[in-house]
Amino acid sequence: MGSGVLAGVVGVAVMTAAEKLEQAVTGRPDSLVPGRAAERVLRLDPGPESQVRPRMWAMHVGMAAGVGALRGVMAFAGLRGPWASAMFTVVRLTADQTVENWTGVGAPPWTWPRDELLVDVAGKAVYAFVTGAVADRLAAAVGPGPGQRHAAVAGGRRVHDVGPVAPAGAARV
């Protein structure tokens, strides 16, 4: 799990750099929505922007690190590569939207202006693919995950049922 948190922190750093580049080109300001969500989660009174900004950064990085833990679990289970990162993009979007909508500071993405939706989805995709690349590399250092070992035995999903594979390092009976 620690490797996933690390991967999530690296992912959010790259996503933030990409967002800052996009903001320099478009003039789009920072979104304070994560900070407002943090206020609601922590039951803090709404503060002025000077108080919301540190909360925004804490929520921005905290959510990325927390959700990154799941990408680490995915990688160690054998869900690696671009397919896994594409799946994880949806998880990252879902995590943010669940918190923002649950706290009442966000609206469902399908109600957003298309340009805002595109920026958010693109940013989350950058995060997901960078986080995935880091998590996959860390997981690869310990070898194939159970899903990868199962695919090697079963030929992917071409064989209906070969049963579970033995744990790593165990002899197959």
JSON list of C-alpha atoms in Angstrom, two decimals:
[
{"chain": "A", "resi": 1, "resn": "MET", "atom": "CA", "xyz": [0.00, 0.00, 0.00]},
{"chain": "A", "resi": 2, "resn": "GLY", "atom": "CA", "xyz": [2.85, 2.42, 0.76]},
{"chain": "A", "resi": 3, "resn": "SER", "atom": "CA", "xyz": [4.08, 2.11, -2.81]},
{"chain": "A", "resi": 4, "resn": "GLY", "atom": "CA", "xyz": [0.63, 3.09, -4.07]},
{"chain": "A", "resi": 5, "resn": "VAL", "atom": "CA", "xyz": [0.60, 6.17, -1.83]},
{"chain": "A", "resi": 6, "resn": "LEU", "atom": "CA", "xyz": [4.03, 7.09, -3.19]},
{"chain": "A", "resi": 7, "resn": "ALA", "atom": "CA", "xyz": [2.76, 6.52, -6.73]},
{"chain": "A", "resi": 8, "resn": "GLY", "atom": "CA", "xyz": [-0.27, 8.73, -5.99]},
{"chain": "A", "resi": 9, "resn": "VAL", "atom": "CA", "xyz": [1.94, 11.54, -4.70]},
{"chain": "A", "resi": 10, "resn": "VAL", "atom": "CA", "xyz": [4.11, 11.36, -7.83]},
{"chain": "A", "resi": 11, "resn": "GLY", "atom": "CA", "xyz": [0.95, 11.30, -9.95]},
{"chain": "A", "resi": 12, "resn": "VAL", "atom": "CA", "xyz": [-0.52, 14.37, -8.25]},
{"chain": "A", "resi": 13, "resn": "ALA", "atom": "CA", "xyz": [2.78, 16.25, -8.63]},
{"chain": "A", "resi": 14, "resn": "VAL", "atom": "CA", "xyz": [2.80, 15.64, -12.39]},
{"chain": "A", "resi": 15, "resn": "MET", "atom": "CA", "xyz": [-0.95, 16.37, -12.67]},
{"chain": "A", "resi": 16, "resn": "THR", "atom": "CA", "xyz": [-0.46, 19.65, -10.80]},
{"chain": "A", "resi": 17, "resn": "ALA", "atom": "CA", "xyz": [2.43, 20.67, -13.05]},
{"chain": "A", "resi": 18, "resn": "ALA", "atom": "CA", "xyz": [0.28, 19.91, -16.12]},
{"chain": "A", "resi": 19, "resn": "GLU", "atom": "CA", "xyz": [-2.60, 21.91, -14.63]},
{"chain": "A", "resi": 20, "resn": "LYS", "atom": "CA", "xyz": [-0.33, 24.88, -13.93]},
{"chain": "A", "resi": 21, "resn": "LEU", "atom": "CA", "xyz": [0.87, 24.78, -17.55]},
{"chain": "A", "resi": 22, "resn": "GLU", "atom": "CA", "xyz": [-2.75, 24.63, -18.77]},
{"chain": "A", "resi": 23, "resn": "GLN", "atom": "CA", "xyz": [-3.72, 27.50, -16.46]},
{"chain": "A", "resi": 24, "resn": "ALA", "atom": "CA", "xyz": [-0.85, 29.64, -17.76]},
{"chain": "A", "resi": 25, "resn": "VAL", "atom": "CA", "xyz": [-2.22, 29.15, -21.28]},
{"chain": "A", "resi": 26, "resn": "THR", "atom": "CA", "xyz": [-5.97, 29.42, -20.56]},
{"chain": "A", "resi": 27, "resn": "GLY", "atom": "CA", "xyz": [-6.01, 31.79, -17.59]},
{"chain": "A", "resi": 28, "resn": "ARG", "atom": "CA", "xyz": [-8.24, 29.37, -15.66]},
{"chain": "A", "resi": 29, "resn": "PRO", "atom": "CA", "xyz": [-7.97, 29.93, -11.89]},
{"chain": "A", "resi": 30, "resn": "ASP", "atom": "CA", "xyz": [-7.42, 27.21, -9.29]},
{"chain": "A", "resi": 31, "resn": "SER", "atom": "CA", "xyz": [-10.56, 25.37, -8.25]},
{"chain": "A", "resi": 32, "resn": "LEU", "atom": "CA", "xyz": [-11.29, 25.87, -4.57]},
{"chain": "A", "resi": 33, "resn": "VAL", "atom": "CA", "xyz": [-13.89, 23.08, -4.61]},
{"chain": "A", "resi": 34, "resn": "PRO", "atom": "CA", "xyz": [-11.54, 20.54, -2.95]},
{"chain": "A", "resi": 35, "resn": "GLY", "atom": "CA", "xyz": [-10.91, 23.05, -0.14]},
{"chain": "A", "resi": 36, "resn": "ARG", "atom": "CA", "xyz": [-14.63, 23.62, 0.33]},
{"chain": "A", "resi": 37, "resn": "ALA", "atom": "CA", "xyz": [-15.16, 19.85, 0.40]},
{"chain": "A", "resi": 38, "resn": "ALA", "atom": "CA", "xyz": [-12.45, 19.55, 3.06]},
{"chain": "A", "resi": 39, "resn": "GLU", "atom": "CA", "xyz": [-14.23, 22.18, 5.14]},
{"chain": "A", "resi": 40, "resn": "ARG", "atom": "CA", "xyz": [-17.43, 20.16, 4.98]},
{"chain": "A", "resi": 41, "resn": "VAL", "atom": "CA", "xyz": [-15.75, 16.82, 5.73]},
{"chain": "A", "resi": 42, "resn": "LEU", "atom": "CA", "xyz": [-13.89, 18.33, 8.69]},
{"chain": "A", "resi": 43, "resn": "ARG", "atom": "CA", "xyz": [-16.98, 20.33, 9.79]},
{"chain": "A", "resi": 44, "resn": "LEU", "atom": "CA", "xyz": [-15.11, 23.62, 9.57]},
{"chain": "A", "resi": 45, "resn": "ASP", "atom": "CA", "xyz": [-16.84, 26.94, 9.05]},
{"chain": "A", "resi": 46, "resn": "PRO", "atom": "CA", "xyz": [-16.41, 28.20, 5.50]},
{"chain": "A", "resi": 47, "resn": "GLY", "atom": "CA", "xyz": [-13.34, 30.37, 5.45]},
{"chain": "A", "resi": 48, "resn": "PRO", "atom": "CA", "xyz": [-12.04, 33.12, 3.21]},
{"chain": "A", "resi": 49, "resn": "GLU", "atom": "CA", "xyz": [-9.90, 32.16, 0.23]},
{"chain": "A", "resi": 50, "resn": "SER", "atom": "CA", "xyz": [-6.73, 32.58, 2.32]},
{"chain": "A", "resi": 51, "resn": "GLN", "atom": "CA", "xyz": [-7.94, 29.71, 4.55]},
{"chain": "A", "resi": 52, "resn": "VAL", "atom": "CA", "xyz": [-9.49, 27.64, 1.77]},
{"chain": "A", "resi": 53, "resn": "ARG", "atom": "CA", "xyz": [-6.33, 27.53, -0.35]},
{"chain": "A", "resi": 54, "resn": "PRO", "atom": "CA", "xyz": [-4.27, 25.40, 2.14]},
{"chain": "A", "resi": 55, "resn": "ARG", "atom": "CA", "xyz": [-7.32, 23.15, 2.63]},
{"chain": "A", "resi": 56, "resn": "MET", "atom": "CA", "xyz": [-7.60, 22.83, -1.15]},
{"chain": "A", "resi": 57, "resn": "TRP", "atom": "CA", "xyz": [-3.97, 21.70, -1.41]},
{"chain": "A", "resi": 58, "resn": "ALA", "atom": "CA", "xyz": [-4.33, 19.27, 1.50]},
{"chain": "A", "resi": 59, "resn": "MET", "atom": "CA", "xyz": [-7.43, 17.72, -0.06]},
{"chain": "A", "resi": 60, "resn": "HIS", "atom": "CA", "xyz": [-5.85, 17.70, -3.54]},
{"chain": "A", "resi": 61, "resn": "VAL", "atom": "CA", "xyz": [-2.77, 15.80, -2.35]},
{"chain": "A", "resi": 62, "resn": "GLY", "atom": "CA", "xyz": [-4.59, 13.73, 0.28]},
{"chain": "A", "resi": 63, "resn": "MET", "atom": "CA", "xyz": [-7.16, 12.37, -2.15]},
{"chain": "A", "resi": 64, "resn": "ALA", "atom": "CA", "xyz": [-4.44, 11.58, -4.68]},
{"chain": "A", "resi": 65, "resn": "ALA", "atom": "CA", "xyz": [-2.31, 9.75, -2.12]},
{"chain": "A", "resi": 66, "resn": "GLY", "atom": "CA", "xyz": [-5.29, 7.86, -0.69]},
{"chain": "A", "resi": 67, "resn": "VAL", "atom": "CA", "xyz": [-6.69, 6.78, -4.03]},
{"chain": "A", "resi": 68, "resn": "GLY", "atom": "CA", "xyz": [-3.15, 6.01, -5.20]},
{"chain": "A", "resi": 69, "resn": "ALA", "atom": "CA", "xyz": [-3.08, 3.26, -2.57]},
{"chain": "A", "resi": 70, "resn": "LEU", "atom": "CA", "xyz": [-5.75, 1.45, -4.57]},
{"chain": "A", "resi": 71, "resn": "ARG", "atom": "CA", "xyz": [-3.67, 1.71, -7.75]},
{"chain": "A", "resi": 72, "resn": "GLY", "atom": "CA", "xyz": [-0.81, 0.13, -5.84]},
{"chain": "A", "resi": 73, "resn": "VAL", "atom": "CA", "xyz": [-3.08, -2.75, -4.81]},
{"chain": "A", "resi": 74, "resn": "MET", "atom": "CA", "xyz": [-4.17, -3.10, -8.44]},
{"chain": "A", "resi": 75, "resn": "ALA", "atom": "CA", "xyz": [-0.56, -3.28, -9.62]},
{"chain": "A", "resi": 76, "resn": "PHE", "atom": "CA", "xyz": [0.46, -5.85, -7.01]},
{"chain": "A", "resi": 77, "resn": "ALA", "atom": "CA", "xyz": [-2.60, -7.93, -7.92]},
{"chain": "A", "resi": 78, "resn": "GLY", "atom": "CA", "xyz": [-1.40, -7.97, -11.53]},
{"chain": "A", "resi": 79, "resn": "LEU", "atom": "CA", "xyz": [-3.64, -5.24, -12.98]},
{"chain": "A", "resi": 80, "resn": "ARG", "atom": "CA", "xyz": [-0.93, -3.27, -14.74]},
{"chain": "A", "resi": 81, "resn": "GLY", "atom": "CA", "xyz": [-0.36, -1.25, -17.85]},
{"chain": "A", "resi": 82, "resn": "PRO", "atom": "CA", "xyz": [-2.53, 1.10, -19.90]},
{"chain": "A", "resi": 83, "resn": "TRP", "atom": "CA", "xyz": [-5.77, -0.86, -19.42]},
{"chain": "A", "resi": 84, "resn": "ALA", "atom": "CA", "xyz": [-5.38, -0.73, -15.65]},
{"chain": "A", "resi": 85, "resn": "SER", "atom": "CA", "xyz": [-4.54, 2.97, -15.75]},
{"chain": "A", "resi": 86, "resn": "ALA", "atom": "CA", "xyz": [-7.60, 3.68, -17.91]},
{"chain": "A", "resi": 87, "resn": "MET", "atom": "CA", "xyz": [-9.74, 1.79, -15.39]},
{"chain": "A", "resi": 88, "resn": "PHE", "atom": "CA", "xyz": [-8.11, 3.79, -12.61]},
{"chain": "A", "resi": 89, "resn": "THR", "atom": "CA", "xyz": [-8.89, 7.11, -14.31]},
{"chain": "A", "resi": 90, "resn": "VAL", "atom": "CA", "xyz": [-12.56, 6.38, -13.71]},
{"chain": "A", "resi": 91, "resn": "VAL", "atom": "CA", "xyz": [-11.86, 5.45, -10.08]},
{"chain": "A", "resi": 92, "resn": "ARG", "atom": "CA", "xyz": [-10.05, 8.76, -9.51]},
{"chain": "A", "resi": 93, "resn": "LEU", "atom": "CA", "xyz": [-12.87, 10.76, -11.08]},
{"chain": "A", "resi": 94, "resn": "THR", "atom": "CA", "xyz": [-15.43, 8.81, -9.07]},
{"chain": "A", "resi": 95, "resn": "ALA", "atom": "CA", "xyz": [-13.60, 9.37, -5.77]},
{"chain": "A", "resi": 96, "resn": "ASP", "atom": "CA", "xyz": [-13.42, 13.14, -6.28]},
{"chain": "A", "resi": 97, "resn": "GLN", "atom": "CA", "xyz": [-16.98, 13.43, -7.50]},
{"chain": "A", "resi": 98, "resn": "THR", "atom": "CA", "xyz": [-18.35, 11.33, -4.66]},
{"chain": "A", "resi": 99, "resn": "VAL", "atom": "CA", "xyz": [-16.72, 13.55, -2.03]},
{"chain": "A", "resi": 100, "resn": "GLU", "atom": "CA", "xyz": [-17.57, 16.81, -3.80]},
{"chain": "A", "resi": 101, "resn": "ASN", "atom": "CA", "xyz": [-21.20, 15.87, -4.43]},
{"chain": "A", "resi": 102, "resn": "TRP", "atom": "CA", "xyz": [-21.67, 14.24, -1.01]},
{"chain": "A", "resi": 103, "resn": "THR", "atom": "CA", "xyz": [-20.51, 17.42, 0.71]},
{"chain": "A", "resi": 104, "resn": "GLY", "atom": "CA", "xyz": [-22.72, 19.59, -1.51]},
{"chain": "A", "resi": 105, "resn": "VAL", "atom": "CA", "xyz": [-19.88, 21.67, -2.96]},
{"chain": "A", "resi": 106, "resn": "GLY", "atom": "CA", "xyz": [-19.84, 20.04, -6.39]},
{"chain": "A", "resi": 107, "resn": "ALA", "atom": "CA", "xyz": [-22.30, 19.12, -9.09]},
{"chain": "A", "resi": 108, "resn": "PRO", "atom": "CA", "xyz": [-22.43, 15.98, -11.24]},
{"chain": "A", "resi": 109, "resn": "PRO", "atom": "CA", "xyz": [-19.92, 16.21, -14.10]},
{"chain": "A", "resi": 110, "resn": "TRP", "atom": "CA", "xyz": [-22.58, 15.83, -16.79]},
{"chain": "A", "resi": 111, "resn": "THR", "atom": "CA", "xyz": [-23.97, 19.22, -15.67]},
{"chain": "A", "resi": 112, "resn": "TRP", "atom": "CA", "xyz": [-20.64, 21.04, -16.14]},
{"chain": "A", "resi": 113, "resn": "PRO", "atom": "CA", "xyz": [-19.61, 23.18, -19.11]},
{"chain": "A", "resi": 114, "resn": "ARG", "atom": "CA", "xyz": [-17.82, 20.90, -21.59]},
{"chain": "A", "resi": 115, "resn": "ASP", "atom": "CA", "xyz": [-14.53, 22.81, -21.39]},
{"chain": "A", "resi": 116, "resn": "GLU", "atom": "CA", "xyz": [-14.39, 22.37, -17.59]},
{"chain": "A", "resi": 117, "resn": "LEU", "atom": "CA", "xyz": [-15.24, 18.68, -17.94]},
{"chain": "A", "resi": 118, "resn": "LEU", "atom": "CA", "xyz": [-12.49, 18.18, -20.52]},
{"chain": "A", "resi": 119, "resn": "VAL", "atom": "CA", "xyz": [-9.89, 19.86, -18.28]},
{"chain": "A", "resi": 120, "resn": "ASP", "atom": "CA", "xyz": [-10.91, 17.77, -15.26]},
{"chain": "A", "resi": 121, "resn": "VAL", "atom": "CA", "xyz": [-10.97, 14.46, -17.13]},
{"chain": "A", "resi": 122, "resn": "ALA", "atom": "CA", "xyz": [-7.63, 15.21, -18.82]},
{"chain": "A", "resi": 123, "resn": "GLY", "atom": "CA", "xyz": [-6.04, 16.10, -15.48]},
{"chain": "A", "resi": 124, "resn": "LYS", "atom": "CA", "xyz": [-7.32, 12.95, -13.83]},
{"chain": "A", "resi": 125, "resn": "ALA", "atom": "CA", "xyz": [-6.09, 10.88, -16.78]},
{"chain": "A", "resi": 126, "resn": "VAL", "atom": "CA", "xyz": [-2.60, 12.39, -16.40]},
{"chain": "A", "resi": 127, "resn": "TYR", "atom": "CA", "xyz": [-2.73, 11.55, -12.69]},
{"chain": "A", "resi": 128, "resn": "ALA", "atom": "CA", "xyz": [-3.99, 8.00, -13.32]},
{"chain": "A", "resi": 129, "resn": "PHE", "atom": "CA", "xyz": [-1.43, 7.11, -15.98]},
{"chain": "A", "resi": 130, "resn": "VAL", "atom": "CA", "xyz": [1.54, 8.57, -14.07]},
{"chain": "A", "resi": 131, "resn": "THR", "atom": "CA", "xyz": [0.38, 6.94, -10.83]},
{"chain": "A", "resi": 132, "resn": "GLY", "atom": "CA", "xyz": [-0.08, 3.70, -12.74]},
{"chain": "A", "resi": 133, "resn": "ALA", "atom": "CA", "xyz": [3.38, 3.83, -14.30]},
{"chain": "A", "resi": 134, "resn": "VAL", "atom": "CA", "xyz": [5.00, 4.31, -10.90]},
{"chain": "A", "resi": 135, "resn": "ALA", "atom": "CA", "xyz": [2.85, 1.67, -9.16]},
{"chain": "A", "resi": 136, "resn": "ASP", "atom": "CA", "xyz": [3.43, -0.81, -12.01]},
{"chain": "A", "resi": 137, "resn": "ARG", "atom": "CA", "xyz": [7.18, -0.33, -11.86]},
{"chain": "A", "resi": 138, "resn": "LEU", "atom": "CA", "xyz": [7.25, -0.84, -8.09]},
{"chain": "A", "resi": 139, "resn": "ALA", "atom": "CA", "xyz": [5.05, -3.94, -8.33]},
{"chain": "A", "resi": 140, "resn": "ALA", "atom": "CA", "xyz": [7.09, -5.38, -11.20]},
{"chain": "A", "resi": 141, "resn": "ALA", "atom": "CA", "xyz": [10.12, -5.39, -8.90]},
{"chain": "A", "resi": 142, "resn": "VAL", "atom": "CA", "xyz": [8.48, -8.19, -6.89]},
{"chain": "A", "resi": 143, "resn": "GLY", "atom": "CA", "xyz": [7.35, -10.15, -9.95]},
{"chain": "A", "resi": 144, "resn": "PRO", "atom": "CA", "xyz": [4.05, -10.99, -11.56]},
{"chain": "A", "resi": 145, "resn": "GLY", "atom": "CA", "xyz": [0.86, -10.55, -9.56]},
{"chain": "A", "resi": 146, "resn": "PRO", "atom": "CA", "xyz": [-1.73, -13.29, -9.02]},
{"chain": "A", "resi": 147, "resn": "GLY", "atom": "CA", "xyz": [-3.81, -12.11, -11.98]},
{"chain": "A", "resi": 148, "resn": "GLN", "atom": "CA", "xyz": [-0.80, -12.24, -14.27]},
{"chain": "A", "resi": 149, "resn": "ARG", "atom": "CA", "xyz": [0.15, -15.72, -13.01]},
{"chain": "A", "resi": 150, "resn": "HIS", "atom": "CA", "xyz": [-3.43, -16.88, -13.58]},
{"chain": "A", "resi": 151, "resn": "ALA", "atom": "CA", "xyz": [-3.41, -15.48, -17.13]},
{"chain": "A", "resi": 152, "resn": "ALA", "atom": "CA", "xyz": [-0.16, -17.31, -17.83]},
{"chain": "A", "resi": 153, "resn": "VAL", "atom": "CA", "xyz": [-1.68, -20.62, -16.68]},
{"chain": "A", "resi": 154, "resn": "ALA", "atom": "CA", "xyz": [-5.12, -20.08, -18.17]},
{"chain": "A", "resi": 155, "resn": "GLY", "atom": "CA", "xyz": [-4.16, -18.33, -21.39]},
{"chain": "A", "resi": 156, "resn": "GLY", "atom": "CA", "xyz": [-5.96, -15.19, -20.25]},
{"chain": "A", "resi": 157, "resn": "ARG", "atom": "CA", "xyz": [-9.72, -15.69, -20.36]},
{"chain": "A", "resi": 158, "resn": "ARG", "atom": "CA", "xyz": [-9.53, -18.24, -23.19]},
{"chain": "A", "resi": 159, "resn": "VAL", "atom": "CA", "xyz": [-9.96, -21.15, -20.79]},
{"chain": "A", "resi": 160, "resn": "HIS", "atom": "CA", "xyz": [-13.19, -21.12, -18.78]},
{"chain": "A", "resi": 161, "resn": "ASP", "atom": "CA", "xyz": [-11.99, -22.33, -15.40]},
{"chain": "A", "resi": 162, "resn": "VAL", "atom": "CA", "xyz": [-8.55, -23.43, -14.31]},
{"chain": "A", "resi": 163, "resn": "GLY", "atom": "CA", "xyz": [-9.13, -22.53, -10.66]},
{"chain": "A", "resi": 164, "resn": "PRO", "atom": "CA", "xyz": [-6.97, -20.20, -8.61]},
{"chain": "A", "resi": 165, "resn": "VAL", "atom": "CA", "xyz": [-3.22, -20.12, -8.96]},
{"chain": "A", "resi": 166, "resn": "ALA", "atom": "CA", "xyz": [-0.92, -20.95, -6.10]},
{"chain": "A", "resi": 167, "resn": "PRO", "atom": "CA", "xyz": [0.35, -18.01, -4.06]},
{"chain": "A", "resi": 168, "resn": "ALA", "atom": "CA", "xyz": [3.69, -16.57, -5.14]},
{"chain": "A", "resi": 169, "resn": "GLY", "atom": "CA", "xyz": [6.52, -18.87, -4.17]},
{"chain": "A", "resi": 170, "resn": "ALA", "atom": "CA", "xyz": [4.23, -21.83, -3.39]},
{"chain": "A", "resi": 171, "resn": "ALA", "atom": "CA", "xyz": [4.40, -25.10, -5.28]},
{"chain": "A", "resi": 172, "resn": "ARG", "atom": "CA", "xyz": [1.29, -25.95, -7.29]},
{"chain": "A", "resi": 173, "resn": "VAL", "atom": "CA", "xyz": [-0.43, -29.12, -6.05]}
]
